[in-house]
Short mmCIF file of C-alpha atoms in Angstrom, two decimals:
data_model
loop_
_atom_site.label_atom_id
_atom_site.label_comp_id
_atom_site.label_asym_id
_atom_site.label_seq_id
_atom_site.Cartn_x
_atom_site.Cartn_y
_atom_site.Cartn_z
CA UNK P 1 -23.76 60.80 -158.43
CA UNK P 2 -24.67 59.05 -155.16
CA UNK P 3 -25.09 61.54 -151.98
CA UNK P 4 -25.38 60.45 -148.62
CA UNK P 5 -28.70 62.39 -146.93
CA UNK P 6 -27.75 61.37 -143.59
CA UNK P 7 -24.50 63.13 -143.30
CA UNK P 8 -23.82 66.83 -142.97
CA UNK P 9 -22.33 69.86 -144.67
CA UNK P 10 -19.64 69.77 -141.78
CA UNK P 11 -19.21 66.03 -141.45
CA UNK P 12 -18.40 66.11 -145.01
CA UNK P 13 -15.57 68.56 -144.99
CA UNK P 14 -13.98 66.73 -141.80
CA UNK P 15 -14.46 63.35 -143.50
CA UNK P 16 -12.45 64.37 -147.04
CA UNK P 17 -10.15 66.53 -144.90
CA UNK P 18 -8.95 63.52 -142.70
CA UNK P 19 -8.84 60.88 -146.34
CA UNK P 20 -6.10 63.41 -147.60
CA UNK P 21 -4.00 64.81 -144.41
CA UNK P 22 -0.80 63.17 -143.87
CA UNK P 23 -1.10 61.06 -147.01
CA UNK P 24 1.37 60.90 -149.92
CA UNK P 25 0.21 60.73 -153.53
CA UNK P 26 0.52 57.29 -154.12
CA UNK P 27 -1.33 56.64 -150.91
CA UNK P 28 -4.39 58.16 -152.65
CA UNK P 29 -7.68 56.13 -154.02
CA UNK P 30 -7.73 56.88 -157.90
CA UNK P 31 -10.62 59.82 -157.45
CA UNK P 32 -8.66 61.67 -154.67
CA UNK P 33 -5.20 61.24 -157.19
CA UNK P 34 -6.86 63.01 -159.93
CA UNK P 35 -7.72 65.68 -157.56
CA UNK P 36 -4.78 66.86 -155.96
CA UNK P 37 -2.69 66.19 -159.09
CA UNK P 38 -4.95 68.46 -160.92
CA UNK P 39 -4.36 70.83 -157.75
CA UNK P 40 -0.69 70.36 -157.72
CA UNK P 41 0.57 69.25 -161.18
CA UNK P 42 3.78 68.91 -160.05
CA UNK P 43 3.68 66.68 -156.89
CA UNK P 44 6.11 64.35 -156.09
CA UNK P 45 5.24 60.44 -154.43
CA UNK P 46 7.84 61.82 -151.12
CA UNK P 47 5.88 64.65 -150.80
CA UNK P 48 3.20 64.81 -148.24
CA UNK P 49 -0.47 66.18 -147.83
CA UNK P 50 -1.35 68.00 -145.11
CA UNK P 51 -5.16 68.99 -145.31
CA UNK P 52 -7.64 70.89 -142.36
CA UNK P 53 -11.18 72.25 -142.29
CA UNK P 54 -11.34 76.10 -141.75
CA UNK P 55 -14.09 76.83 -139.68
CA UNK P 56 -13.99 80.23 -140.01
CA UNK P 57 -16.56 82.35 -142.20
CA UNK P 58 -14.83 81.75 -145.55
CA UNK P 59 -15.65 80.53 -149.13
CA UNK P 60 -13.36 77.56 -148.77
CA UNK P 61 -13.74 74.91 -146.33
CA UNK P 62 -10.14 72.87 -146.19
CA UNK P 63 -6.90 73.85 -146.64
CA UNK P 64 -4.97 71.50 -148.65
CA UNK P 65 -0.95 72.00 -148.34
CA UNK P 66 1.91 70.72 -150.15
CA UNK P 67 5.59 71.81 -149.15
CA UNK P 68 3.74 74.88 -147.52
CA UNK P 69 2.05 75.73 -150.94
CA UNK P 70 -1.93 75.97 -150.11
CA UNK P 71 -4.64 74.96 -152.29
CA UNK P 72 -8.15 76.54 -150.86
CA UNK P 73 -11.60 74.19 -151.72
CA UNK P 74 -14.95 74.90 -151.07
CA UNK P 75 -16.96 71.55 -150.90
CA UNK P 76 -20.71 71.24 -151.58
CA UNK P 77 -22.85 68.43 -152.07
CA UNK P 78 -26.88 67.57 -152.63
CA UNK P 79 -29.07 69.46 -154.90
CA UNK P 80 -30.20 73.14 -155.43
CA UNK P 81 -26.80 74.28 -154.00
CA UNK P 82 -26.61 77.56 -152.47
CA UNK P 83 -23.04 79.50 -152.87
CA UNK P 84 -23.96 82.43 -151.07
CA UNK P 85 -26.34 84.17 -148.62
CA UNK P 86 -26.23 87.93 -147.25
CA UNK P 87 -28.57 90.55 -145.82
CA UNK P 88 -30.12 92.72 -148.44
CA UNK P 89 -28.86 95.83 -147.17
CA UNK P 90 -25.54 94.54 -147.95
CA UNK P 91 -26.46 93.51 -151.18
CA UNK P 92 -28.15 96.84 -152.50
CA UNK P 93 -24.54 98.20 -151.25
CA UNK P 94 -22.79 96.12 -153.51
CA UNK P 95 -24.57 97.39 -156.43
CA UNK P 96 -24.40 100.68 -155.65
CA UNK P 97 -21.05 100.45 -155.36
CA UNK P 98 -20.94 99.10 -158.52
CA UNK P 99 -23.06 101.88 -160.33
CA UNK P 100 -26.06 99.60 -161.16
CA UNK P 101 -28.68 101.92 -161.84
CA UNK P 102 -31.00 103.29 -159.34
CA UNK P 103 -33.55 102.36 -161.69
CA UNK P 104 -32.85 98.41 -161.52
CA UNK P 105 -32.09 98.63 -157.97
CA UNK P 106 -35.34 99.69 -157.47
CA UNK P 107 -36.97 96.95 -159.72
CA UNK P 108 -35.20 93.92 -158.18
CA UNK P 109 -36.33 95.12 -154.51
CA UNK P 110 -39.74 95.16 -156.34
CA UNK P 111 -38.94 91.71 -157.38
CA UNK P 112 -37.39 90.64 -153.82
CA UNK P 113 -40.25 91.10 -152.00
CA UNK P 114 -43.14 90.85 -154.19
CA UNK P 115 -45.63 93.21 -152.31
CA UNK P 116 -45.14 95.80 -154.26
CA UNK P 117 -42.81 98.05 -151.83
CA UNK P 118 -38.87 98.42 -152.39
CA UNK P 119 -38.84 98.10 -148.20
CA UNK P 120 -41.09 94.71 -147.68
CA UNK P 121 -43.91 96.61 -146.02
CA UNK P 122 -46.58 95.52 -148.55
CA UNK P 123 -49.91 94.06 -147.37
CA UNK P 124 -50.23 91.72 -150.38
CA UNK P 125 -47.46 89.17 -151.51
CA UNK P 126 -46.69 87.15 -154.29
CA UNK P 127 -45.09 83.87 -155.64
CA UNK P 128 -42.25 84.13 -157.62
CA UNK P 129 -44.50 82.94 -160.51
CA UNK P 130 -46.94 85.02 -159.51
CA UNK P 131 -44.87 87.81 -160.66
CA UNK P 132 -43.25 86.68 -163.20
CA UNK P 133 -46.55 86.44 -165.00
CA UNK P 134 -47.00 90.32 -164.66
CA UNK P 135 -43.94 91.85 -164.54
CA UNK P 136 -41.48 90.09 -166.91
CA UNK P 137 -40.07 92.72 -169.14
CA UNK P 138 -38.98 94.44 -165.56
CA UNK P 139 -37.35 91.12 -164.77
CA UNK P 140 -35.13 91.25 -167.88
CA UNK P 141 -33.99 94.48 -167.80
CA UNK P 142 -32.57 93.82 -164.09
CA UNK P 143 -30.93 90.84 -165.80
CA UNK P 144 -29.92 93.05 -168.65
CA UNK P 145 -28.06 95.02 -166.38
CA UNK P 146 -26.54 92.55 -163.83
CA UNK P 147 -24.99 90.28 -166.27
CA UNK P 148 -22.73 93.31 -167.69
CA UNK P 149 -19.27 91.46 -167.46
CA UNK P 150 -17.18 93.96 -165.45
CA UNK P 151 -20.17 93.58 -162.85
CA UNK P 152 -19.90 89.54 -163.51
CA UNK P 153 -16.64 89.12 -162.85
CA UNK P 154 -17.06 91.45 -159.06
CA UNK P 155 -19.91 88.80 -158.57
CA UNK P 156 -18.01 85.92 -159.17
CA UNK P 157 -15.56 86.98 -156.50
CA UNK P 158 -17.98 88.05 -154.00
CA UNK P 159 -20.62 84.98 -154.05
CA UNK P 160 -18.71 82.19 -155.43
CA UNK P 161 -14.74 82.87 -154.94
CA UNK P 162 -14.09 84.86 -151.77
CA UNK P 163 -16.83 86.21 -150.17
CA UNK P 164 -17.50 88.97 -147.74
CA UNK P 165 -15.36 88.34 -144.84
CA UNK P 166 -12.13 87.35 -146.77
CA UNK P 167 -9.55 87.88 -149.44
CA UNK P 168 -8.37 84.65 -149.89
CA UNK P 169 -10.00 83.25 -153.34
CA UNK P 170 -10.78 79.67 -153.24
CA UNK P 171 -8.82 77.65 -156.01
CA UNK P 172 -11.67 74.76 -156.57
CA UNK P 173 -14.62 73.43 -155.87
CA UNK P 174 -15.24 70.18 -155.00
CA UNK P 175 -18.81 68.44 -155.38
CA UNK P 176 -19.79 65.49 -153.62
CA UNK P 177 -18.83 62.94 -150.90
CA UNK P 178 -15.48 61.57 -149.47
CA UNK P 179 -15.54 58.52 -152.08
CA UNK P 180 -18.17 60.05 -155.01
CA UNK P 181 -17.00 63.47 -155.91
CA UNK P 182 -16.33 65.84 -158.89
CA UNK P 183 -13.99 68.94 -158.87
CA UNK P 184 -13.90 72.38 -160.80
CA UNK P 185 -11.05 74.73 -160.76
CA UNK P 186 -11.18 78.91 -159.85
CA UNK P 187 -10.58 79.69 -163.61
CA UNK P 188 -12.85 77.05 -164.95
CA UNK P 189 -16.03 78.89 -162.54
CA UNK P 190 -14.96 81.73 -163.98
CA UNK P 191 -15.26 81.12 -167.64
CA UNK P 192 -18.57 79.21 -166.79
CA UNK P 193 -20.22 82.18 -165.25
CA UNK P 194 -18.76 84.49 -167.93
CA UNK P 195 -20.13 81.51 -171.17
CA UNK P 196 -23.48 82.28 -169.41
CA UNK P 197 -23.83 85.49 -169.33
CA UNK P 198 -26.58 85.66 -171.88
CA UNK P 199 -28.32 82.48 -171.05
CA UNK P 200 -31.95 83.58 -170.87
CA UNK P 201 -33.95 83.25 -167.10
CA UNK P 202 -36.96 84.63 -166.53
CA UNK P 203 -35.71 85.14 -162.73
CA UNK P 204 -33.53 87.35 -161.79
CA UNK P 205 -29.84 85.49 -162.49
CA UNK P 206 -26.11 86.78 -162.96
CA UNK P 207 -24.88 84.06 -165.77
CA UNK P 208 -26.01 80.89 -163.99
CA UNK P 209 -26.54 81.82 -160.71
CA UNK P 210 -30.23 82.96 -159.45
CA UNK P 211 -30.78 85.18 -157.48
CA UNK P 212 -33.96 85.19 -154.72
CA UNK P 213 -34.81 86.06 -150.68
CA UNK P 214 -34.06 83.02 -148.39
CA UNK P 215 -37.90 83.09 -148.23
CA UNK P 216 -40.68 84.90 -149.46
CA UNK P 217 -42.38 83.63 -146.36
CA UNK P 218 -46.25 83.67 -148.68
CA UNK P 219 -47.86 82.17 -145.53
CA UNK P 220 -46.82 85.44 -142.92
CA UNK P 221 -45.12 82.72 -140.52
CA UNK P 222 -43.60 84.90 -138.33
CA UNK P 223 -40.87 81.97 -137.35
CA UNK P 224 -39.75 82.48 -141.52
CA UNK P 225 -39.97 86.54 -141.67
CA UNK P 226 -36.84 87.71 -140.97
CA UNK P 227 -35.68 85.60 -144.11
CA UNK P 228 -37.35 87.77 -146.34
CA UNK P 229 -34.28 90.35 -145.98
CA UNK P 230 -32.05 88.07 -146.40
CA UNK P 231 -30.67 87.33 -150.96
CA UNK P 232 -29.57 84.13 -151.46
CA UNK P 233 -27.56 83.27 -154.34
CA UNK P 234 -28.19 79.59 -155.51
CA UNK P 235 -26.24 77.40 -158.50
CA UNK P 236 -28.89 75.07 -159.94
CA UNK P 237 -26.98 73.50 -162.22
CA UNK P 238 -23.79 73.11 -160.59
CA UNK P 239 -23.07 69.51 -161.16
CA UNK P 240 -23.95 69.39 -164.77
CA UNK P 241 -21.85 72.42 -164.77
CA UNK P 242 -18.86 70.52 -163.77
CA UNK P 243 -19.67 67.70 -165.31
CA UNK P 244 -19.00 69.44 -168.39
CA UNK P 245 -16.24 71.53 -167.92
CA UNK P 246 -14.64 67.77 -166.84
CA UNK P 247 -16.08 66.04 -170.58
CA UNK P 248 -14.41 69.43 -172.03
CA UNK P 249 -11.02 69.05 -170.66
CA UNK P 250 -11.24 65.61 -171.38
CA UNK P 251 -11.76 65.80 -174.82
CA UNK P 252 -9.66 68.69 -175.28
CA UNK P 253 -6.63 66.43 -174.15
CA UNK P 254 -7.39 63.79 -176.28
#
């Protein structure tokens, strides 16, 4: 896939958002037909699209609508794409809530910061290969714990479907640029995450998504410190991801 570097995350959205509002079906380049009539099997050539960019603090980014039926999309594009970010007081929350051990809990802060302390206050850090080398078999048995499906599938809503600050689960995801794109559908990220729930990392992961602070922040720049107490969930793979799931459905239909 082709990626424009010059244009942004928000530029993006606007650009695929005004491509699809106020068309009809047949109006459509070949990529964007494939798209909403995977979104809306059932669309008629009189009925029109009606799309918008949500600038609110949501997983999805546009609204697509069709006869007042909504269709929710979160659009990414580049490499090393991150699907979620929150503080990690928030995050050690979540697992509480969630009954992950104290145990673990205690481990991954370990791992989070890398200076030895569960609170960041170390004198000393390390590289996330740095401590890898040393404390591995901790490092599994965090991701023995947090890919335990019934926590999975609370992680899939919270990082990759809906988020903190909504309810509204997005329905796809689409990856790329207004005329170079690939799509996956909510159920389809689900059954990915869930297929990879035993794939081995030695970082901390749930399925295929890692799991690390915004920054270590090795070099004590002051500018980068805050950052440290921030997790940041990241989807390496996310294209070949998709890619897949589209060869799979393909050749599934054949």
């Amino acid at each position: 896939m082709k990626f424009n570097k010059w244009i942004n995350g928000f530029d993006n959205e606007k650009e695929i958002a005004s491509d699809l509002n106020g068309k009809f079906i047949d109006e459509l380049n070949p990529l964007y037909r494939s798209f909403i009539e995977e979104m809306y099997p059932d669309i008629q050539n009189d009925e029109k699209i009606i799309c918008w960019v949500d600038e609110t603090r949501k997983k999805y980014d546009i609204v697509i609508s069709v006869r007042g039926s909504n269709r929710y999309i979160s659009i990414k594009k580049g490499i090393k794409n991150s699907v979620h970010m929150e503080g990690i007081s928030s995050f050690i929350h979540f697992l509480i809530e969630n009954h992950v051990k104290r145990e673990v809990i205690i481990e991954y802060l370990k791992y989070h910061y890398g200076d030895g302390t569960t609170n960041g206050t170390g004198v000393s850090r390390l590289s996330a290969a740095e401590y890898k080398q040393t404390y591995q078999k901790q490092i599994d048995m965090i991701n023995e714990a947090f890919n335990q499906e019934d926590l999975l599938l609370k992680v899939i809503d919270r990082f990759v479907l809906s988020g903190n600050y909504s309810n509204i689960p997005i329905d796809g995801l689409l990856f790329g640029v207004r005329d170079d794109f690939i799509w996956i559908k909510k159920e389809d990220i689900i059954r990915i995450i869930l297929k990879k729930q035993h794939s081995y990392s030695t970082g901390v992961h749930f399925g295929p998504l890692a799991v690390q602070p915004l920054d270590r922040c090795l070099n004590y720049n002051p500018k980068y410190e805050k950052q440290r107490f921030c997790v940041q969930i990241k989807w390496y793979n996310l294209a070949d991801d998709i890619i897949q799931n589209m060869n799979d459905h393909i050749m599934n239909n054949r």
